[in-house]
């Protein structure tokens, strides 16, 4: 919060961390504490034990959130100081370059006036050295170190160049001072470039590594989800007296171990990648908790309770897979946007129109129909259930993205006073689609609902276009017409009224030749 320019990426991370810290001590945790206090006052021993279990789980979540937040703050502090060091090196290089030009243009007898500027640059360079030294200390405290080291140019030889430059300037040795200054400028340029290159390599390597880890995690979660689904079906068919019942419980233990590995990997990734929200750690905690209770129920031969817990495990695994898939898409977009050069044409950042969203929805319906026919659209690779699950996760993520755009469009229409335009009903149907896709319910009902969504979107699109046309009509400017002389206008009306009176005065029974004479007479007398 200091009065200095902040890099856009650093600013976004700061805001994300502030939001994250607000979620650490959430309302749910505080409510559990209040409830426990009330039970202890009432000495309600029956419910206290269950509440303590919940509180212990929440306390574990709190500790995990705090550990993660602390590590993210350390990482953010390192990145921020790295960028500040880079900026300091750049400013020092520019100042030294400017000083070299002044030295070239200054007369020999006046060169001592520039020695103060050289002293100031040397002083700022010492500050940069201290900042870079602190960067090495900060990196050593990170769980996943960046292996940062001080640039080679920050050596005693550069300190000697500064000293010799000042001595030569004080002794009015301009040519030697110029040589020292040129060496200083080149060293500062190398330091600046090394810091810039290190930061770029660090960001690129971390993004690539995180992306690979995320892909592997997603595959593991999908694989566990299918194993849990198969086991759920088997438990619903097997008898409690069957010898294989114990064997199936062992398989549930194996699934629990695999979930533990996924949990450890997710926690490690969450400490590096700020896009991994607290929601993820909460979901994995719910999965872990339900697996534990499922095993307890199955050991007691409470099959209905065990299978119910297994269903919860599957739901949370599917939620987790969907969210991680969205995170992967966001990271891909971020990497593509940061990797594009300044000279390349960028995509327009405008929000998609209703027409574009309708086309996206049509494409989504076509992909669903392909999957119903046994075809794997887009990037879904492999065979069997894993491929189908990955494809459904992608479709659910695409539907969620379209729904969010629809919600923004709806809010914009309401803000502009255009009403809902029927968008709320469309959004609700899209939410139902997401739930079906997450739970792998690829049915005719889903396709029928997709058709209804398209129909509603088409109607809304037409309604929006009609409303826009009405606004355009209302917005037309009044054209200026030439205003005629009012005297002429009044004379015209007088003559017109006279002619009407003449027609009324001529009797209709007269023959044509007499009518003409009467008409001529009346006109002559009026004139």
Coordinates of C-alpha atoms in Angstrom, one line a residue:
X1 CA 0.0 0.0 0.0
X2 CA 2.9 2.4 -0.6
X3 CA 2.8 5.2 -3.1
X4 CA 4.6 3.4 -5.9
X5 CA 3.5 1.7 -9.1
X6 CA 2.7 -2.0 -8.7
X7 CA 2.9 -4.7 -11.3
X8 CA -0.6 -5.7 -12.4
X9 CA 0.1 -9.4 -11.7
X10 CA 1.4 -8.6 -8.2
X11 CA -1.6 -6.4 -7.5
X12 CA -4.0 -9.3 -8.5
X13 CA -2.2 -11.7 -6.2
X14 CA -2.4 -9.2 -3.3
X15 CA -6.2 -8.9 -3.8
X16 CA -6.6 -12.7 -4.0
X17 CA -4.6 -13.1 -0.7
X18 CA -6.8 -10.5 1.0
X19 CA -9.9 -12.5 0.0
X20 CA -8.2 -15.7 1.0
X21 CA -7.5 -14.4 4.5
X22 CA -11.1 -13.3 5.0
X23 CA -12.1 -16.9 4.4
X24 CA -9.6 -18.4 6.8
X25 CA -11.7 -17.7 10.0
X26 CA -15.0 -18.3 8.4
X27 CA -18.5 -17.9 10.0
X28 CA -19.0 -21.7 10.1
X29 CA -15.9 -22.2 12.4
X30 CA -17.0 -19.4 14.7
X31 CA -20.5 -20.8 14.9
X32 CA -19.1 -24.2 15.9
X33 CA -17.2 -22.6 18.8
X34 CA -20.3 -20.8 20.0
X35 CA -22.3 -24.0 19.8
X36 CA -19.6 -25.9 21.8
X37 CA -19.7 -23.2 24.5
X38 CA -23.4 -23.5 24.8
X39 CA -23.3 -27.4 25.1
X40 CA -20.5 -27.2 27.7
X41 CA -22.7 -24.8 29.8
X42 CA -25.6 -27.3 29.5
X43 CA -23.3 -30.3 30.0
X44 CA -24.8 -31.9 26.8
X45 CA -22.3 -34.8 26.6
X46 CA -24.2 -36.7 23.9
X47 CA -23.8 -34.1 21.2
X48 CA -20.5 -32.6 22.5
X49 CA -18.4 -35.5 21.2
X50 CA -19.8 -35.2 17.7
X51 CA -19.3 -31.4 17.7
X52 CA -15.7 -31.8 18.9
X53 CA -15.1 -34.0 15.9
X54 CA -16.4 -31.4 13.6
X55 CA -14.4 -28.7 15.4
X56 CA -11.3 -30.7 15.2
X57 CA -11.8 -31.1 11.4
X58 CA -12.4 -27.3 11.1
X59 CA -9.3 -26.6 13.2
X60 CA -7.3 -28.8 10.9
X61 CA -8.7 -26.9 7.9
X62 CA -7.8 -23.6 9.7
X63 CA -4.3 -24.7 10.2
X64 CA -4.0 -25.8 6.6
X65 CA -5.4 -22.5 5.4
X66 CA -3.0 -20.6 7.6
X67 CA 0.0 -22.6 6.4
X68 CA -1.0 -22.1 2.8
X69 CA -1.6 -18.3 3.3
X70 CA 1.8 -17.9 5.1
X71 CA 3.6 -19.7 2.2
X72 CA 1.8 -17.7 -0.4
X73 CA 2.6 -14.4 1.4
X74 CA 6.3 -15.5 1.5
X75 CA 6.2 -16.2 -2.2
X76 CA 4.4 -12.9 -3.0
X77 CA 7.0 -11.0 -0.9
X78 CA 9.8 -12.6 -2.8
X79 CA 8.3 -11.9 -6.2
X80 CA 7.5 -8.3 -5.2
X81 CA 11.1 -7.6 -4.0
X82 CA 12.4 -9.3 -7.2
X83 CA 10.5 -6.9 -9.4
X84 CA 11.5 -3.9 -7.2
X85 CA 15.1 -4.9 -7.6
X86 CA 14.7 -5.3 -11.3
X87 CA 13.2 -1.8 -11.5
X88 CA 16.0 -0.3 -9.3
X89 CA 18.6 -1.8 -11.6
X90 CA 16.9 -0.4 -14.6
X91 CA 16.7 3.1 -13.1
X92 CA 20.4 2.9 -12.0
X93 CA 21.4 1.9 -15.6
X94 CA 19.4 4.9 -17.0
X95 CA 20.9 7.3 -14.5
X96 CA 24.5 6.1 -15.2
X97 CA 23.9 6.3 -19.0
X98 CA 22.7 10.0 -18.5
X99 CA 25.7 10.8 -16.4
X100 CA 28.1 9.3 -19.0
X101 CA 26.6 11.7 -21.6
X102 CA 27.0 14.6 -19.3
X103 CA 30.6 13.7 -18.6
X104 CA 31.3 13.6 -22.3
X105 CA 29.8 17.1 -22.9
X106 CA 31.3 18.7 -19.8
X107 CA 34.5 20.7 -19.9
X108 CA 37.6 19.2 -18.1
X109 CA 37.6 22.0 -15.5
X110 CA 33.9 21.5 -14.7
X111 CA 33.9 17.7 -14.4
X112 CA 34.1 17.8 -10.5
X113 CA 30.5 19.1 -10.5
X114 CA 29.3 15.6 -11.7
X115 CA 31.0 13.7 -8.9
X116 CA 28.0 14.2 -6.6
X117 CA 25.8 12.5 -9.1
X118 CA 28.2 9.5 -9.3
X119 CA 28.2 9.3 -5.5
X120 CA 24.4 9.2 -5.5
X121 CA 24.4 6.3 -8.0
X122 CA 26.9 4.4 -6.0
X123 CA 24.7 4.9 -2.9
X124 CA 21.7 3.6 -4.6
X125 CA 23.7 0.7 -6.0
X126 CA 24.6 -0.3 -2.4
X127 CA 20.9 -0.3 -1.6
X128 CA 20.3 -2.6 -4.6
X129 CA 23.0 -5.0 -3.3
X130 CA 21.3 -5.1 0.1
X131 CA 17.9 -5.8 -1.6
X132 CA 19.4 -8.6 -3.7
X133 CA 21.0 -10.1 -0.6
X134 CA 17.6 -10.1 1.1
X135 CA 16.2 -11.9 -1.9
X136 CA 18.6 -14.8 -1.3
X137 CA 17.4 -15.0 2.3
X138 CA 13.7 -14.9 1.4
X139 CA 14.2 -17.6 -1.2
X140 CA 15.9 -19.9 1.4
X141 CA 12.8 -19.7 3.6
X142 CA 10.4 -20.8 0.8
X143 CA 9.3 -24.5 0.9
X144 CA 9.9 -24.7 -2.9
X145 CA 12.9 -22.6 -3.6
X146 CA 13.6 -20.7 -6.8
X147 CA 17.5 -21.1 -6.4
X148 CA 18.0 -17.4 -6.8
X149 CA 21.5 -16.2 -6.6
X150 CA 23.2 -12.8 -6.8
X151 CA 24.2 -11.7 -10.4
X152 CA 27.9 -12.3 -11.1
X153 CA 28.3 -8.6 -12.0
X154 CA 27.7 -7.6 -8.4
X155 CA 31.3 -8.3 -7.5
X156 CA 34.2 -6.4 -5.9
X157 CA 35.3 -5.3 -9.4
X158 CA 32.2 -3.1 -9.8
X159 CA 32.8 -1.5 -6.3
X160 CA 36.3 -0.8 -7.5
X161 CA 35.0 0.8 -10.7
X162 CA 32.8 3.2 -8.6
X163 CA 35.8 4.2 -6.4
X164 CA 38.2 4.7 -9.4
X165 CA 35.5 6.7 -11.2
X166 CA 35.1 9.1 -8.3
X167 CA 38.9 9.4 -7.8
X168 CA 39.5 10.2 -11.5
X169 CA 36.7 12.7 -11.5
X170 CA 38.1 14.5 -8.4
X171 CA 41.5 14.5 -10.0
X172 CA 40.0 15.9 -13.2
X173 CA 41.1 12.9 -15.2
X174 CA 38.2 12.9 -17.6
X175 CA 39.2 10.2 -20.0
X176 CA 39.9 7.7 -17.2
X177 CA 36.6 8.6 -15.5
X178 CA 34.7 8.1 -18.8
X179 CA 36.2 4.6 -19.1
X180 CA 35.2 3.7 -15.5
X181 CA 31.7 5.1 -16.1
X182 CA 31.3 3.0 -19.3
X183 CA 32.3 -0.1 -17.4
X184 CA 29.8 0.7 -14.6
X185 CA 27.0 1.2 -17.2
X186 CA 27.7 -2.1 -18.8
X187 CA 27.7 -3.9 -15.5
X188 CA 24.4 -2.3 -14.4
X189 CA 22.9 -3.3 -17.8
X190 CA 24.0 -6.9 -17.3
X191 CA 22.5 -6.9 -13.7
X192 CA 19.2 -5.5 -15.0
X193 CA 19.0 -8.1 -17.8
X194 CA 19.9 -11.0 -15.5
X195 CA 17.2 -10.1 -13.0
X196 CA 14.7 -9.7 -15.8
X197 CA 15.7 -13.1 -17.3
X198 CA 15.6 -14.9 -14.0
X199 CA 12.0 -13.6 -13.3
X200 CA 10.8 -14.6 -16.7
X201 CA 12.4 -18.1 -16.5
X202 CA 11.0 -18.6 -13.0
X203 CA 7.4 -17.7 -14.0
X204 CA 7.6 -19.9 -17.1
X205 CA 9.1 -22.9 -15.3
X206 CA 6.6 -22.6 -12.4
X207 CA 3.6 -22.3 -14.7
X208 CA 4.7 -25.3 -16.8
X209 CA 5.4 -27.4 -13.7
X210 CA 2.1 -26.4 -12.0
X211 CA 0.2 -27.2 -15.2
X212 CA 1.8 -30.7 -15.4
X213 CA 1.0 -31.3 -11.7
X214 CA -2.6 -30.2 -12.2
X215 CA -3.1 -32.5 -15.2
X216 CA -1.7 -35.4 -13.2
X217 CA -3.9 -34.6 -10.2
X218 CA -7.0 -34.3 -12.4
X219 CA -6.3 -37.8 -14.0
X220 CA -5.8 -39.3 -10.5
X221 CA -9.1 -37.8 -9.2
X222 CA -11.0 -39.0 -12.2
X223 CA -9.5 -42.5 -11.7
X224 CA -10.4 -42.6 -8.0
X225 CA -13.9 -41.4 -8.8
X226 CA -14.4 -44.4 -11.1
X227 CA -12.9 -46.8 -8.7
X228 CA -15.3 -45.5 -6.0
X229 CA -18.2 -45.8 -8.4
X230 CA -17.4 -49.4 -9.2
X231 CA -17.0 -50.2 -5.5
X232 CA -20.3 -48.6 -4.7
X233 CA -22.1 -50.8 -7.2
X234 CA -20.4 -53.9 -5.9
X235 CA -21.4 -53.1 -2.3
X236 CA -25.0 -52.6 -3.3
X237 CA -25.0 -56.1 -4.9
X238 CA -23.0 -58.1 -2.4
X239 CA -24.3 -59.7 0.7
X240 CA -22.9 -58.8 4.1
X241 CA -22.3 -62.5 4.8
X242 CA -20.3 -62.9 1.6
X243 CA -16.5 -63.6 2.2
X244 CA -15.7 -61.0 -0.5
X245 CA -17.3 -58.3 1.7
X246 CA -14.0 -57.9 3.7
X247 CA -12.0 -57.9 0.5
X248 CA -14.1 -55.0 -0.8
X249 CA -13.5 -53.1 2.5
X250 CA -9.8 -53.5 1.9
X251 CA -10.3 -51.9 -1.6
X252 CA -12.0 -48.9 0.2
X253 CA -8.9 -48.6 2.3
X254 CA -6.7 -48.5 -0.8
X255 CA -9.0 -45.7 -2.2
X256 CA -8.5 -43.8 1.1
X257 CA -4.7 -44.1 0.7
X258 CA -4.9 -42.8 -2.9
X259 CA -7.0 -39.9 -1.7
X260 CA -4.4 -39.1 0.9
X261 CA -1.7 -38.8 -1.8
X262 CA -4.0 -36.5 -3.9
X263 CA -4.6 -34.4 -0.8
X264 CA -0.8 -34.0 -0.1
X265 CA -0.2 -33.1 -3.8
X266 CA -3.1 -30.6 -3.8
X267 CA -1.8 -28.9 -0.6
X268 CA 1.7 -28.6 -2.0
X269 CA 0.3 -27.1 -5.3
X270 CA -2.0 -24.7 -3.3
X271 CA 1.0 -23.2 -1.6
X272 CA 2.4 -22.2 -5.0
X273 CA -0.6 -21.5 -7.1
X274 CA -3.0 -18.8 -5.9
X275 CA -5.7 -20.0 -8.3
X276 CA -6.2 -23.1 -6.1
X277 CA -9.0 -21.6 -3.9
X278 CA -9.8 -22.7 -0.3
X279 CA -12.8 -24.5 -1.8
X280 CA -10.4 -27.2 -3.1
X281 CA -8.9 -27.9 0.3
X282 CA -12.4 -27.9 1.8
X283 CA -13.6 -30.4 -0.8
X284 CA -10.7 -32.8 -0.3
X285 CA -11.3 -32.6 3.5
X286 CA -14.9 -33.6 2.9
X287 CA -13.8 -36.5 0.7
X288 CA -11.4 -37.7 3.4
X289 CA -14.0 -37.4 6.1
X290 CA -16.7 -39.3 4.2
X291 CA -14.2 -42.1 3.2
X292 CA -13.4 -42.5 6.9
X293 CA -17.0 -42.8 7.9
X294 CA -17.8 -45.1 5.0
X295 CA -15.1 -47.5 6.2
X296 CA -16.5 -47.3 9.8
X297 CA -20.1 -48.1 8.5
X298 CA -19.0 -50.9 6.3
X299 CA -16.9 -52.5 9.1
X300 CA -20.1 -52.4 11.2
X301 CA -22.0 -54.0 8.2
X302 CA -24.1 -50.8 7.9
X303 CA -24.2 -51.1 4.1
X304 CA -26.8 -48.4 3.4
X305 CA -24.8 -45.9 5.5
X306 CA -21.6 -46.9 3.9
X307 CA -22.9 -46.6 0.3
X308 CA -24.4 -43.3 1.2
X309 CA -21.0 -42.0 2.3
X310 CA -19.4 -43.5 -0.8
X311 CA -21.9 -41.5 -2.9
X312 CA -20.9 -38.3 -1.1
X313 CA -17.3 -39.1 -1.9
X314 CA -18.1 -39.4 -5.6
X315 CA -20.0 -36.1 -5.6
X316 CA -17.1 -34.2 -3.9
X317 CA -14.6 -35.9 -6.3
X318 CA -16.6 -34.8 -9.3
X319 CA -16.9 -31.2 -7.9
X320 CA -13.2 -31.2 -7.4
X321 CA -12.5 -32.5 -10.9
X322 CA -14.7 -29.8 -12.4
X323 CA -13.1 -27.0 -10.5
X324 CA -9.5 -28.1 -11.3
X325 CA -10.5 -28.3 -15.0
X326 CA -11.6 -24.7 -14.8
X327 CA -8.3 -23.8 -13.1
X328 CA -6.4 -25.5 -15.9
X329 CA -8.3 -23.4 -18.5
X330 CA -7.6 -20.2 -16.6
X331 CA -3.9 -21.1 -16.4
X332 CA -3.8 -21.9 -20.1
X333 CA -5.3 -18.5 -20.9
X334 CA -2.9 -16.7 -18.5
X335 CA 0.1 -18.4 -20.1
X336 CA -1.1 -17.7 -23.6
X337 CA -1.7 -14.0 -22.9
X338 CA 1.6 -13.5 -21.1
X339 CA 3.5 -15.4 -23.8
X340 CA 2.1 -13.3 -26.7
X341 CA 4.4 -10.6 -27.9
X342 CA 3.5 -6.9 -27.9
X343 CA 3.7 -6.8 -31.7
X344 CA 1.2 -9.6 -32.1
X345 CA -2.5 -8.8 -32.6
X346 CA -4.5 -9.4 -29.4
X347 CA -8.0 -10.7 -29.2
X348 CA -10.6 -8.1 -28.5
X349 CA -11.6 -8.0 -24.8
X350 CA -15.2 -7.2 -25.4
X351 CA -17.9 -9.4 -23.8
X352 CA -19.6 -11.9 -26.0
X353 CA -23.0 -11.0 -27.4
X354 CA -26.2 -13.0 -27.0
X355 CA -25.7 -14.3 -30.5
X356 CA -22.2 -15.6 -29.8
X357 CA -23.3 -17.2 -26.5
X358 CA -26.1 -19.0 -28.4
X359 CA -23.6 -20.3 -30.9
X360 CA -21.4 -21.6 -28.1
X361 CA -24.5 -23.3 -26.6
X362 CA -25.3 -25.0 -29.9
X363 CA -21.7 -26.3 -30.2
X364 CA -22.0 -27.6 -26.6
X365 CA -25.2 -29.5 -27.5
X366 CA -23.5 -31.0 -30.5
X367 CA -20.6 -32.3 -28.4
X368 CA -23.1 -33.8 -25.9
X369 CA -24.8 -35.6 -28.7
X370 CA -21.5 -36.9 -30.0
X371 CA -20.7 -38.3 -26.6
X372 CA -24.1 -40.0 -26.4
X373 CA -23.2 -41.7 -29.7
X374 CA -19.9 -42.9 -28.2
X375 CA -17.6 -40.3 -29.8
X376 CA -15.1 -38.3 -27.8
X377 CA -15.1 -34.6 -28.9
X378 CA -12.2 -32.1 -28.5
X379 CA -9.2 -33.1 -26.4
X380 CA -10.7 -36.1 -24.6
X381 CA -8.1 -38.8 -25.2
X382 CA -7.7 -42.4 -24.1
X383 CA -10.2 -45.1 -23.8
X384 CA -12.9 -46.2 -21.4
X385 CA -14.4 -44.4 -18.5
X386 CA -11.5 -42.0 -17.9
X387 CA -11.9 -40.6 -21.4
X388 CA -15.7 -40.2 -20.9
X389 CA -15.2 -38.5 -17.5
X390 CA -12.6 -36.1 -18.8
X391 CA -14.9 -35.2 -21.7
X392 CA -17.9 -34.7 -19.4
X393 CA -15.8 -32.5 -17.1
X394 CA -14.8 -30.3 -20.0
X395 CA -18.4 -30.0 -21.1
X396 CA -19.4 -29.1 -17.6
X397 CA -16.7 -26.4 -17.4
X398 CA -17.8 -25.0 -20.8
X399 CA -21.4 -24.9 -19.6
X400 CA -20.3 -23.1 -16.4
X401 CA -18.3 -20.5 -18.5
X402 CA -21.3 -19.8 -20.7
X403 CA -23.6 -19.5 -17.6
X404 CA -21.2 -16.9 -16.1
X405 CA -21.3 -14.9 -19.2
X406 CA -25.1 -15.1 -19.2
X407 CA -25.2 -13.9 -15.6
X408 CA -23.0 -10.9 -16.5
X409 CA -25.2 -10.1 -19.4
X410 CA -28.3 -10.3 -17.2
X411 CA -26.8 -8.0 -14.6
X412 CA -25.9 -5.5 -17.3
X413 CA -29.4 -5.6 -18.8
X414 CA -31.0 -5.0 -15.4
X415 CA -28.5 -2.2 -14.6
X416 CA -29.5 -0.5 -17.9
X417 CA -33.2 -0.8 -17.0
X418 CA -33.9 -3.3 -19.8
X419 CA -35.3 -6.0 -17.5
X420 CA -34.4 -9.6 -17.2
X421 CA -35.1 -10.5 -20.9
X422 CA -35.9 -14.1 -19.8
X423 CA -32.2 -14.7 -19.0
X424 CA -32.9 -15.9 -15.4
X425 CA -34.8 -19.0 -16.7
X426 CA -32.0 -19.8 -19.1
X427 CA -29.4 -19.6 -16.3
X428 CA -31.3 -22.0 -14.1
X429 CA -31.5 -24.6 -16.9
X430 CA -27.8 -24.2 -17.5
X431 CA -27.2 -24.9 -13.8
X432 CA -29.2 -28.1 -14.1
X433 CA -27.1 -29.1 -17.0
X434 CA -23.9 -28.6 -15.0
X435 CA -25.2 -30.8 -12.2
X436 CA -26.1 -33.6 -14.7
X437 CA -22.7 -33.4 -16.4
X438 CA -20.8 -33.4 -13.1
X439 CA -22.8 -36.5 -12.1
X440 CA -22.3 -38.1 -15.5
X441 CA -26.0 -38.1 -16.3
X442 CA -25.8 -37.9 -20.1
X443 CA -29.4 -38.6 -21.0
X444 CA -32.2 -37.5 -23.4
X445 CA -33.5 -35.2 -20.7
X446 CA -30.2 -33.3 -20.8
X447 CA -30.4 -32.9 -24.6
X448 CA -34.0 -31.9 -24.4
X449 CA -33.1 -29.2 -21.9
X450 CA -30.3 -28.0 -24.1
X451 CA -32.9 -27.5 -26.9
X452 CA -35.1 -25.6 -24.6
X453 CA -32.1 -23.4 -23.6
X454 CA -31.4 -22.7 -27.3
X455 CA -35.0 -21.8 -27.9
X456 CA -35.1 -19.4 -25.0
X457 CA -31.8 -17.9 -26.0
X458 CA -33.2 -17.3 -29.5
X459 CA -36.3 -15.5 -28.1
X460 CA -34.2 -13.4 -25.8
X461 CA -31.8 -12.5 -28.6
X462 CA -34.8 -11.3 -30.7
X463 CA -36.2 -9.4 -27.8
X464 CA -32.9 -7.7 -27.1
X465 CA -32.6 -6.7 -30.8
X466 CA -36.1 -5.3 -30.9
X467 CA -35.4 -3.3 -27.8
X468 CA -32.2 -1.9 -29.3
X469 CA -34.1 -0.9 -32.5
X470 CA -36.7 0.9 -30.4
X471 CA -33.9 2.8 -28.7
X472 CA -32.4 3.8 -32.0
X473 CA -35.8 5.1 -33.2
X474 CA -36.2 7.1 -30.1
X475 CA -32.7 8.5 -30.4
X476 CA -33.2 10.0 -33.9
X477 CA -32.4 13.8 -34.1
X478 CA -35.1 16.2 -35.3
X479 CA -34.2 17.4 -38.7
X480 CA -34.3 21.1 -39.4
X481 CA -36.9 22.1 -41.9
X482 CA -37.0 25.4 -43.8
X483 CA -39.6 27.7 -42.3
X484 CA -41.5 29.7 -44.9
X485 CA -42.8 33.2 -44.6
X486 CA -45.9 33.2 -42.4
X487 CA -47.5 36.0 -44.4
X488 CA -47.5 33.9 -47.6
X489 CA -48.8 31.0 -45.6
X490 CA -51.8 33.1 -44.3
X491 CA -52.6 34.4 -47.8
X492 CA -52.6 30.9 -49.2
X493 CA -55.1 29.9 -46.5
X494 CA -57.3 32.9 -47.3
X495 CA -57.5 32.1 -51.0
X496 CA -58.2 28.4 -50.2
X497 CA -61.1 29.4 -48.0
X498 CA -62.5 31.8 -50.7
X499 CA -62.5 29.0 -53.2
X500 CA -64.4 26.8 -50.8
X501 CA -67.0 29.5 -50.3
X502 CA -67.4 29.9 -54.1
X503 CA -68.2 26.3 -54.5
X504 CA -70.8 26.5 -51.8
X505 CA -72.3 29.7 -53.4
X506 CA -72.9 28.2 -56.9
X507 CA -76.2 26.4 -57.1
X508 CA -75.7 22.8 -58.2
X509 CA -78.8 22.9 -60.4
X510 CA -77.3 25.4 -63.0
X511 CA -76.1 24.2 -66.3
X512 CA -72.3 24.1 -66.9
X513 CA -72.1 27.2 -69.1
X514 CA -74.0 29.3 -66.4
X515 CA -71.9 27.8 -63.7
X516 CA -68.8 29.1 -65.4
X517 CA -70.3 32.6 -65.7
X518 CA -71.4 32.7 -62.1
X519 CA -68.0 31.5 -61.0
X520 CA -66.2 34.2 -63.0
X521 CA -68.5 36.9 -61.7
X522 CA -67.9 35.9 -58.1
X523 CA -64.2 35.8 -58.5
X524 CA -64.2 39.3 -60.2
X525 CA -66.3 40.8 -57.4
X526 CA -64.1 39.3 -54.6
X527 CA -60.9 40.6 -56.2

